[in-house]
mmCIF file of C-alpha atoms in Angstrom:
data_model
loop_
_atom_site.group_PDB
_atom_site.id
_atom_site.type_symbol
_atom_site.label_atom_id
_atom_site.label_comp_id
_atom_site.label_asym_id
_atom_site.label_seq_id
_atom_site.Cartn_x
_atom_site.Cartn_y
_atom_site.Cartn_z
ATOM 1 C CA GLN A 6 1.469 -69.955 -34.990
ATOM 2 C CA VAL A 7 4.173 -69.805 -37.625
ATOM 3 C CA GLN A 8 6.516 -72.751 -37.863
ATOM 4 C CA LEU A 9 9.446 -73.360 -40.175
ATOM 5 C CA VAL A 10 10.963 -76.797 -40.531
ATOM 6 C CA GLU A 11 14.269 -77.321 -42.304
ATOM 7 C CA SER A 12 15.370 -80.595 -43.816
ATOM 8 C CA GLY A 13 18.028 -81.974 -46.116
ATOM 9 C CA GLY A 14 21.150 -81.291 -44.127
ATOM 10 C CA GLY A 15 23.895 -83.748 -43.351
ATOM 11 C CA LEU A 16 27.411 -84.751 -44.237
ATOM 12 C CA VAL A 17 28.687 -84.274 -47.761
ATOM 13 C CA GLN A 18 32.104 -84.552 -49.325
ATOM 14 C CA PRO A 19 33.974 -81.527 -50.652
ATOM 15 C CA ARG A 20 32.812 -80.465 -54.110
ATOM 16 C CA GLY A 21 29.521 -82.220 -53.467
ATOM 17 C CA SER A 22 25.987 -80.862 -53.537
ATOM 18 C CA LEU A 23 23.094 -80.644 -51.130
ATOM 19 C CA ILE A 24 19.563 -79.266 -51.209
ATOM 20 C CA LEU A 25 18.031 -77.770 -48.098
ATOM 21 C CA SER A 26 14.277 -77.413 -47.763
ATOM 22 C CA CYS A 27 12.233 -75.231 -45.470
ATOM 23 C CA THR A 28 8.515 -75.807 -45.129
ATOM 24 C CA ALA A 29 6.349 -73.178 -43.490
ATOM 25 C CA SER A 30 3.019 -73.448 -41.776
ATOM 26 C CA GLY A 31 0.774 -70.852 -40.203
ATOM 27 C CA ALA A 32 1.839 -68.055 -42.536
ATOM 28 C CA VAL A 33 0.773 -66.580 -45.851
ATOM 29 C CA PHE A 34 3.955 -67.943 -47.309
ATOM 30 C CA TRP A 35 3.828 -66.299 -50.735
ATOM 31 C CA ALA A 36 3.810 -62.828 -49.158
ATOM 32 C CA TYR A 37 7.060 -63.300 -47.260
ATOM 33 C CA THR A 38 10.661 -62.909 -48.271
ATOM 34 C CA VAL A 39 12.412 -66.190 -47.622
ATOM 35 C CA GLY A 40 16.003 -66.325 -46.512
ATOM 36 C CA TRP A 41 18.776 -68.634 -45.464
ATOM 37 C CA TYR A 42 21.368 -67.812 -42.826
ATOM 38 C CA ARG A 43 24.223 -69.860 -41.547
ATOM 39 C CA GLN A 44 26.428 -69.859 -38.484
ATOM 40 C CA SER A 45 29.504 -71.781 -37.504
ATOM 41 C CA PRO A 46 31.387 -71.620 -34.207
ATOM 42 C CA GLU A 47 34.239 -69.703 -35.838
ATOM 43 C CA LYS A 48 32.193 -67.103 -37.665
ATOM 44 C CA GLN A 49 29.422 -64.627 -37.127
ATOM 45 C CA ARG A 50 25.985 -65.434 -38.430
ATOM 46 C CA GLU A 51 25.930 -64.822 -42.151
ATOM 47 C CA LEU A 52 23.038 -64.042 -44.454
ATOM 48 C CA VAL A 53 23.437 -66.497 -47.307
ATOM 49 C CA ALA A 54 20.567 -65.751 -49.670
ATOM 50 C CA THR A 55 17.118 -64.224 -49.879
ATOM 51 C CA LEU A 56 14.223 -64.430 -52.313
ATOM 52 C CA SER A 57 11.402 -61.918 -52.241
ATOM 53 C CA PRO A 58 7.768 -62.464 -53.218
ATOM 54 C CA ILE A 59 8.526 -60.798 -56.546
ATOM 55 C CA ARG A 60 11.523 -63.073 -57.095
ATOM 56 C CA THR A 61 14.254 -60.571 -56.282
ATOM 57 C CA THR A 62 17.309 -62.425 -55.032
ATOM 58 C CA TYR A 63 20.322 -61.672 -52.889
ATOM 59 C CA TYR A 64 23.389 -63.858 -52.464
ATOM 60 C CA ALA A 65 26.374 -63.432 -50.222
ATOM 61 C CA ASP A 66 29.593 -63.089 -52.179
ATOM 62 C CA SER A 67 30.848 -66.274 -50.599
ATOM 63 C CA VAL A 68 28.120 -68.363 -52.275
ATOM 64 C CA LYS A 69 27.451 -66.546 -55.545
ATOM 65 C CA GLY A 70 27.554 -68.910 -58.474
ATOM 66 C CA ARG A 71 27.367 -71.955 -56.211
ATOM 67 C CA PHE A 72 24.086 -71.619 -54.299
ATOM 68 C CA THR A 73 20.582 -71.082 -55.649
ATOM 69 C CA ILE A 74 17.579 -70.068 -53.604
ATOM 70 C CA SER A 75 14.100 -70.925 -54.819
ATOM 71 C CA ARG A 76 10.575 -71.301 -53.564
ATOM 72 C CA ASP A 77 7.395 -73.190 -54.311
ATOM 73 C CA ASN A 78 4.495 -71.173 -52.967
ATOM 74 C CA ASN A 79 2.068 -74.007 -53.637
ATOM 75 C CA LEU A 80 4.033 -76.158 -51.201
ATOM 76 C CA ASN A 81 4.910 -73.337 -48.764
ATOM 77 C CA THR A 82 8.505 -74.434 -49.189
ATOM 78 C CA ALA A 83 11.801 -72.698 -49.813
ATOM 79 C CA TYR A 84 14.928 -74.399 -51.079
ATOM 80 C CA LEU A 85 18.636 -73.793 -51.069
ATOM 81 C CA GLN A 86 20.533 -75.692 -53.730
ATOM 82 C CA MET A 87 24.189 -75.823 -52.719
ATOM 83 C CA ASN A 88 26.857 -76.907 -55.193
ATOM 84 C CA SER A 89 30.648 -77.079 -55.120
ATOM 85 C CA LEU A 90 30.602 -77.269 -51.364
ATOM 86 C CA ASN A 91 33.773 -76.766 -49.369
ATOM 87 C CA SER A 92 34.748 -76.806 -45.737
ATOM 88 C CA GLU A 93 33.955 -73.105 -45.393
ATOM 89 C CA ASP A 94 30.292 -73.969 -45.973
ATOM 90 C CA THR A 95 30.138 -76.116 -42.840
ATOM 91 C CA ALA A 96 27.601 -74.490 -40.540
ATOM 92 C CA VAL A 97 24.149 -74.654 -39.071
ATOM 93 C CA TYR A 98 21.755 -73.312 -41.675
ATOM 94 C CA TYR A 99 18.605 -71.472 -40.703
ATOM 95 C CA CYS A 100 15.688 -70.520 -42.893
ATOM 96 C CA THR A 101 13.632 -67.412 -42.286
ATOM 97 C CA ILE A 102 10.533 -65.768 -43.588
ATOM 98 C CA GLU A 103 10.146 -62.018 -43.224
ATOM 99 C CA ARG A 104 7.507 -59.423 -44.004
ATOM 100 C CA ASN A 105 7.570 -55.916 -42.631
ATOM 101 C CA SER A 106 8.428 -56.275 -38.941
ATOM 102 C CA ASP A 107 7.566 -59.951 -38.736
ATOM 103 C CA LYS A 108 10.431 -62.415 -38.971
ATOM 104 C CA TYR A 109 10.377 -66.087 -38.181
ATOM 105 C CA TRP A 110 13.200 -68.593 -37.870
ATOM 106 C CA GLY A 111 13.526 -72.298 -38.317
ATOM 107 C CA GLN A 112 15.274 -74.445 -35.770
ATOM 108 C CA GLY A 113 18.395 -74.834 -37.883
ATOM 109 C CA ILE A 114 19.982 -77.784 -39.607
ATOM 110 C CA GLN A 115 23.579 -78.916 -39.642
ATOM 111 C CA VAL A 116 25.541 -79.076 -42.874
ATOM 112 C CA THR A 117 29.012 -80.572 -42.652
ATOM 113 C CA ILE A 118 31.482 -80.703 -45.486
ATOM 114 C CA SER A 119 34.136 -83.304 -44.898
ATOM 115 C CA SER A 120 35.908 -86.147 -46.616
#
């Protein structure tokens, strides 16, 4: 059974930074593309970033230059480094792992940007 557990969310001031982590179990982690999505009540779910097994990355335009996705296959963990945060980044963030037709989601973690 595949499980993804996110951590690192919380409240941060504008222009601050935060690192989200996502630890996987029950999957051959290195073989999956890892991703981060986010959703707020006012917006549709948005794909934020992905990182493939061969280190190909994708970033949404809204986070380019501010967010960095990374992974440590030895720890079965993916990360999302978020810098220069603003109120538009407030959302529930979800991590995913995907390979072929298999896709798994974490439970989500709240990130709130507020002074």
